[in-house]
Coordinates of N, CA and C in Angstrom, one line a residue:
M1 N -0.1 -24.0 -4.5 CA -0.7 -22.7 -5.1 C -0.8 -21.7 -4.1
E2 N -0.4 -20.4 -4.5 CA -0.6 -19.3 -3.5 C -1.9 -18.8 -3.4
S3 N -2.1 -18.1 -2.3 CA -3.5 -17.6 -2.2 C -3.8 -16.4 -3.1
V4 N -5.1 -16.2 -3.3 CA -5.5 -15.0 -4.1 C -4.9 -13.7 -3.5
E5 N -4.9 -13.6 -2.3 CA -4.4 -12.2 -1.6 C -2.9 -12.2 -1.7
T6 N -2.3 -13.3 -1.7 CA -0.8 -13.3 -1.7 C -0.3 -12.8 -3.1
Q7 N -1.0 -13.4 -4.3 CA -0.8 -13.1 -5.6 C -1.1 -11.6 -5.8
L8 N -2.1 -11.2 -5.4 CA -2.4 -9.7 -5.7 C -1.5 -8.8 -5.0
C9 N -1.0 -9.2 -3.7 CA 0.0 -8.4 -3.0 C 1.3 -8.3 -3.8
A10 N 1.7 -9.4 -4.3 CA 2.9 -9.5 -5.1 C 2.8 -8.6 -6.4
E11 N 1.5 -8.7 -7.0 CA 1.3 -8.0 -8.2 C 1.4 -6.5 -8.0
L12 N 0.8 -6.0 -6.8 CA 0.8 -4.5 -6.5 C 2.1 -4.1 -6.1
T13 N 2.9 -4.9 -5.3 CA 4.2 -4.6 -5.0 C 5.0 -4.4 -6.2
H14 N 4.9 -5.2 -7.3 CA 5.6 -5.1 -8.5 C 5.3 -3.8 -9.2
L15 N 4.0 -3.3 -9.2 CA 3.6 -2.1 -9.9 C 4.1 -0.9 -9.2
R16 N 4.4 -0.9 -7.9 CA 4.8 0.3 -7.2 C 6.3 0.7 -7.5
R17 N 7.1 -0.2 -8.0 CA 8.5 0.1 -8.3 C 8.6 1.0 -9.4
G18 N 9.8 1.7 -9.3 CA 10.1 2.7 -10.3 C 9.0 3.9 -10.5
R19 N 8.5 4.1 -11.6 CA 7.5 5.1 -11.9 C 6.1 4.8 -11.5
G20 N 5.8 3.6 -10.9 CA 4.5 3.2 -10.5 C 3.6 3.2 -11.8
L21 N 2.4 3.7 -11.5 CA 1.4 3.7 -12.6 C 1.8 4.8 -13.8
N22 N 2.8 5.7 -13.5 CA 3.2 6.5 -14.5 C 4.3 6.1 -15.4
D23 N 4.7 4.8 -15.3 CA 5.6 4.1 -16.1 C 4.9 3.9 -17.7
P24 N 5.6 4.4 -18.6 CA 5.0 4.3 -20.0 C 4.6 3.0 -20.4
K25 N 5.1 2.0 -19.9 CA 4.8 0.6 -20.2 C 4.2 -0.2 -19.2
V26 N 3.3 0.5 -18.3 CA 2.8 -0.1 -17.1 C 1.8 -1.2 -17.5
H27 N 1.3 -1.1 -18.8 CA 0.2 -2.0 -19.3 C 1.0 -3.5 -19.3
T28 N 2.3 -3.5 -19.6 CA 3.0 -4.8 -19.6 C 3.4 -5.4 -18.3
R29 N 3.2 -4.6 -17.2 CA 3.4 -5.0 -15.9 C 2.3 -5.3 -15.0
I30 N 1.1 -5.3 -15.6 CA 0.0 -5.7 -14.9 C -0.2 -7.2 -14.9
G31 N -0.4 -7.7 -13.5 CA -0.3 -9.1 -13.5 C -1.7 -9.7 -13.8
P32 N -1.8 -11.0 -13.9 CA -3.1 -11.7 -14.3 C -4.2 -11.5 -13.2
G33 N -3.7 -11.5 -12.0 CA -4.7 -11.3 -10.9 C -5.4 -10.0 -10.9
L34 N -4.5 -9.0 -11.1 CA -5.1 -7.6 -11.2 C -6.0 -7.5 -12.4
R35 N -5.5 -8.0 -13.5 CA -6.4 -8.1 -14.8 C -7.8 -8.5 -14.5
Q36 N -7.8 -9.7 -13.9 CA -9.1 -10.4 -13.5 C -9.9 -9.6 -12.5
A37 N -9.3 -9.1 -11.5 CA -10.2 -8.3 -10.5 C -10.6 -6.9 -11.0
L38 N -9.9 -6.3 -11.9 CA -10.3 -5.0 -12.3 C -10.9 -5.1 -13.8
G39 N -10.9 -6.3 -14.4 CA -11.6 -6.4 -15.7 C -10.9 -5.7 -16.8
I40 N -9.5 -5.9 -16.7 CA -8.6 -5.4 -17.8 C -8.2 -6.4 -18.7
A41 N -8.5 -6.1 -20.0 CA -8.2 -7.1 -21.1 C -6.9 -6.8 -21.7
V42 N -6.1 -7.9 -22.0 CA -4.9 -7.8 -22.6 C -5.0 -7.0 -23.9
T43 N -6.1 -7.3 -24.6 CA -6.3 -6.8 -26.0 C -6.7 -5.3 -26.0
D44 N -7.0 -4.8 -24.9 CA -7.4 -3.3 -24.7 C -6.1 -2.4 -25.1
P45 N -6.4 -1.4 -25.7 CA -5.2 -0.4 -25.9 C -4.4 0.0 -24.5
A46 N -3.2 0.2 -24.8 CA -2.3 0.5 -23.6 C -2.8 1.7 -22.7
V47 N -3.3 2.8 -23.4 CA -3.8 3.9 -22.5 C -5.0 3.5 -21.8
E48 N -6.0 2.7 -22.4 CA -7.2 2.3 -21.8 C -6.8 1.4 -20.5
Q49 N -5.8 0.5 -20.9 CA -5.5 -0.5 -19.6 C -5.0 0.4 -18.5
R50 N -4.1 1.3 -18.8 CA -3.5 2.3 -17.7 C -4.7 3.0 -17.0
D51 N -5.7 3.6 -17.7 CA -6.8 4.2 -17.1 C -7.6 3.4 -16.4
Q52 N -7.9 2.0 -16.8 CA -8.7 1.2 -16.0 C -7.9 0.8 -14.7
L53 N -6.7 0.7 -14.9 CA -5.8 0.2 -13.6 C -5.9 1.4 -12.7
R54 N -5.7 2.6 -13.2 CA -5.5 3.8 -12.3 C -6.9 4.0 -11.7
A55 N -8.0 3.9 -12.2 CA -9.4 4.1 -11.8 C -9.7 2.9 -10.7
G56 N -9.3 1.8 -11.0 CA -9.7 0.5 -10.1 C -8.9 0.8 -8.7
L57 N -7.6 1.1 -8.9 CA -6.7 1.3 -7.7 C -6.9 2.5 -7.0
N58 N -7.4 3.7 -7.7 CA -7.8 4.7 -7.0 C -9.1 4.6 -6.1
A59 N -10.0 3.7 -6.6 CA -11.1 3.5 -5.9 C -10.8 2.8 -4.7
A60 N -9.9 1.7 -4.8 CA -9.5 0.9 -3.8 C -8.7 1.5 -2.7
A61 N -7.8 2.4 -3.1 CA -7.1 3.3 -2.2 C -8.0 4.3 -1.4
R62 N -9.1 4.8 -2.0 CA -10.1 5.6 -1.3 C -11.0 4.9 -0.4
S63 N -11.0 3.5 -0.4 CA -11.8 2.8 0.6 C -11.0 2.5 1.9
L64 N -9.8 2.9 1.9 CA -8.9 2.5 3.0 C -9.0 3.8 4.2
P65 N -8.6 3.5 5.5 CA -8.6 4.7 6.2 C -7.5 5.8 5.6
P66 N -7.7 7.0 6.0 CA -7.0 8.1 5.4 C -5.4 7.9 5.2
D67 N -4.7 7.6 6.2 CA -3.3 7.4 6.2 C -2.9 6.2 5.2
L68 N -3.6 5.2 5.3 CA -3.3 4.1 4.4 C -3.6 4.2 3.0
G69 N -4.7 5.0 2.7 CA -5.3 5.4 1.4 C -4.2 6.3 0.8
L70 N -3.7 7.2 1.6 CA -2.6 8.0 1.1 C -1.3 7.4 0.8
A71 N -1.1 6.3 1.8 CA 0.2 5.5 1.4 C 0.0 4.9 0.2
M72 N -1.1 4.2 -0.3 CA -1.3 3.3 -1.4 C -1.3 4.4 -2.5
F73 N -1.9 5.6 -2.5 CA -2.0 6.4 -3.5 C -0.5 6.9 -4.0
E74 N 0.2 7.3 -3.0 CA 1.6 7.7 -3.2 C 2.6 6.5 -3.8
A75 N 2.4 5.4 -3.0 CA 3.3 4.2 -3.4 C 3.2 3.8 -4.8
L76 N 1.9 3.8 -5.3 CA 1.6 3.3 -6.7 C 1.7 4.5 -7.8
A77 N 1.9 5.8 -7.3 CA 1.8 7.0 -8.1 C 0.5 6.9 -8.9
I78 N -0.5 6.9 -8.2 CA -1.9 6.9 -8.9 C -2.0 8.3 -9.4
D79 N -1.5 9.4 -8.8 CA -1.6 10.8 -9.2 C -0.5 10.9 -10.4
R80 N -0.9 11.5 -11.4 CA 0.0 11.6 -12.5 C 1.1 12.6 -12.3
L81 N 1.1 13.4 -11.2 CA 2.0 14.3 -10.9 C 3.0 13.8 -9.7
S82 N 2.8 12.7 -9.3 CA 3.7 12.0 -8.3 C 5.1 12.0 -8.8
P83 N 6.1 12.2 -7.8 CA 7.5 12.0 -8.0 C 7.7 10.8 -8.8
P84 N 8.8 10.8 -9.6 CA 9.0 9.7 -10.5 C 9.7 8.3 -9.9
T85 N 10.1 8.5 -8.7 CA 10.7 7.3 -8.1 C 10.0 6.8 -6.8
L86 N 10.1 5.5 -6.5 CA 9.3 5.1 -5.3 C 10.1 5.7 -4.0
T87 N 11.4 5.9 -4.1 CA 12.0 6.5 -3.0 C 11.6 7.9 -2.8
A88 N 11.4 8.7 -3.9 CA 10.9 10.1 -3.8 C 9.5 10.1 -3.3
R89 N 8.7 9.2 -3.7 CA 7.2 9.1 -3.2 C 7.4 8.9 -1.8
E90 N 8.1 7.9 -1.4 CA 8.2 7.5 0.1 C 8.6 8.8 0.9
E91 N 9.5 9.6 0.4 CA 10.0 10.8 1.2 C 9.0 11.7 1.2
R92 N 8.1 11.9 0.3 CA 6.9 12.8 0.3 C 5.9 12.4 1.3
L93 N 5.7 11.0 1.4 CA 4.8 10.5 2.2 C 5.3 10.7 3.6
T94 N 6.6 10.5 3.9 CA 7.2 10.6 5.2 C 6.8 12.1 5.7
E95 N 7.0 13.1 4.9 CA 6.6 14.4 5.2 C 5.2 14.7 5.5
A96 N 4.3 14.1 4.5 CA 2.9 14.2 4.7 C 2.4 13.5 5.9
L97 N 2.8 12.4 6.4 CA 2.3 11.7 7.6 C 3.1 12.2 8.8
K98 N 4.2 12.9 8.7 CA 5.0 13.3 9.8 C 5.6 12.1 10.6
T99 N 6.2 11.3 9.9 CA 6.7 10.1 10.6 C 7.9 9.6 9.9
G100 N 8.6 8.6 10.3 CA 9.8 8.1 9.8 C 9.7 7.2 8.6
P101 N 10.8 6.9 7.9 CA 10.7 6.0 6.6 C 10.3 4.5 7.0
R102 N 10.7 4.1 8.0 CA 10.3 2.7 8.4 C 8.7 2.6 8.6
T103 N 8.1 3.6 9.2 CA 6.8 3.5 9.5 C 6.0 3.8 8.1
V104 N 6.6 4.6 7.2 CA 5.9 4.8 6.0 C 5.9 3.4 5.2
R105 N 7.1 2.7 5.2 CA 7.1 1.6 4.5 C 6.1 0.4 5.1
R106 N 5.9 0.5 6.4 CA 4.9 -0.4 7.0 C 3.5 0.0 6.7
R107 N 3.2 1.2 6.6 CA 2.0 1.7 6.2 C 1.7 1.3 4.6
I108 N 2.6 1.3 3.8 CA 2.5 1.0 2.5 C 2.3 -0.5 2.5
S109 N 3.0 -1.4 3.3 CA 2.6 -2.8 3.2 C 1.3 -3.1 3.8
E110 N 0.8 -2.4 4.8 CA -0.5 -2.6 5.3 C -1.5 -2.3 4.3
A111 N -1.3 -1.1 3.6 CA -2.2 -0.8 2.7 C -2.3 -1.7 1.5
T112 N -1.2 -2.3 1.1 CA -1.2 -3.2 0.0 C -2.0 -4.5 0.4
V113 N -1.7 -4.9 1.7 CA -2.4 -6.2 2.0 C -4.0 -5.8 2.1
L114 N -4.4 -4.7 2.4 CA -5.9 -4.3 2.6 C -6.5 -4.2 1.2
V115 N -5.8 -3.5 0.1 CA -6.3 -3.5 -1.2 C -6.3 -4.9 -1.8
A116 N -5.4 -5.8 -1.5 CA -5.4 -7.1 -2.1 C -6.6 -7.8 -1.4
R117 N -6.9 -7.6 -0.2 CA -8.0 -8.3 0.5 C -9.3 -7.8 -0.2
N118 N -9.4 -6.6 -0.5 CA -10.5 -5.9 -1.1 C -10.8 -6.5 -2.5
L119 N -9.7 -6.7 -3.2 CA -9.9 -7.1 -4.6 C -9.9 -8.6 -4.8
A120 N -9.5 -9.3 -3.7 CA -9.5 -10.8 -3.7 C -10.9 -11.4 -4.2
P121 N -11.9 -11.0 -3.6 CA -13.1 -11.7 -4.0 C -13.6 -11.3 -5.5
R122 N -13.3 -10.1 -6.0 CA -13.5 -9.8 -7.4 C -12.7 -10.8 -8.2
M123 N -11.5 -11.1 -7.8 CA -10.7 -12.0 -8.7 C -11.1 -13.3 -8.7
A124 N -11.6 -13.8 -7.4 CA -12.2 -15.1 -7.2 C -13.4 -15.3 -8.2
R125 N -14.2 -14.3 -8.1 CA -15.6 -14.4 -8.9 C -15.2 -14.5 -10.4
A126 N -14.2 -13.7 -10.9 CA -13.8 -13.7 -12.2 C -13.2 -15.1 -12.5
Q127 N -12.4 -15.6 -11.7 CA -11.9 -17.0 -12.0 C -13.0 -17.9 -12.0
A128 N -13.9 -17.8 -11.2 CA -15.0 -18.9 -11.3 C -15.7 -18.8 -12.5
S129 N -16.2 -17.6 -13.0 CA -16.9 -17.5 -14.2 C -16.2 -17.9 -15.4
E130 N -14.8 -17.8 -15.3 CA -13.9 -18.2 -16.4 C -14.0 -19.8 -16.5
Q131 N -14.2 -20.5 -15.4 CA -14.3 -22.0 -15.4 C -15.4 -22.4 -16.5
F132 N -16.4 -21.7 -16.4 CA -17.7 -22.2 -17.2 C -17.9 -21.4 -18.5
V133 N -17.2 -20.4 -18.8 CA -17.4 -19.7 -19.9 C -16.1 -19.7 -20.8
K134 N -16.0 -20.2 -21.9 CA -14.8 -20.3 -22.7 C -14.8 -19.0 -23.6
P135 N -13.9 -18.3 -23.9 CA -13.9 -17.1 -24.8 C -14.4 -17.6 -26.2
G136 N -15.3 -16.8 -26.7 CA -15.8 -17.2 -28.0 C -17.2 -17.9 -28.0
W137 N -17.6 -18.4 -26.9 CA -18.8 -19.1 -26.9 C -19.8 -18.4 -26.0
E138 N -21.1 -18.5 -26.5 CA -22.1 -18.0 -25.7 C -23.3 -19.0 -25.5
V139 N -24.0 -18.9 -24.5 CA -25.1 -19.8 -24.3 C -26.4 -19.1 -24.8
E140 N -27.0 -19.7 -25.7 CA -28.3 -19.3 -26.4 C -29.5 -19.7 -25.6
E141 N -29.5 -20.9 -25.2 CA -30.7 -21.3 -24.5 C -30.4 -22.4 -23.4
L142 N -31.1 -22.4 -22.4 CA -30.9 -23.5 -21.5 C -32.1 -24.3 -21.6
A143 N -32.0 -25.8 -21.7 CA -33.1 -26.6 -21.9 C -33.7 -26.9 -20.5

């Protein structure tokens, strides 16, 4: 079984491909770990899922050091006006950080790990609570 952080890193890496969060079908690409960590229900409307994902990842990116936050912000296309491809977003980040493409990719990887590390406890709490509460049942009274 893979660790919670590893799972979240893989899900974040999958999200940054292509148009990132600006993909019209991004709601179909949200992994189960991110859904748990950010409280995104599969039954929510697609627009609401995208907004919840954008808000949660925006907050996570803002908690990072400035250069890593910017790397996460650009890699995932959190801004609606971000360039359409990951390559174009990496080029824009290269200019913004005044560094080379390899360094930019390292910054994106570092930022992804830190965001996953920040979200892991939330995912673990959600998993733990799901063990005891089955959908559709509520506890009325404890004896």
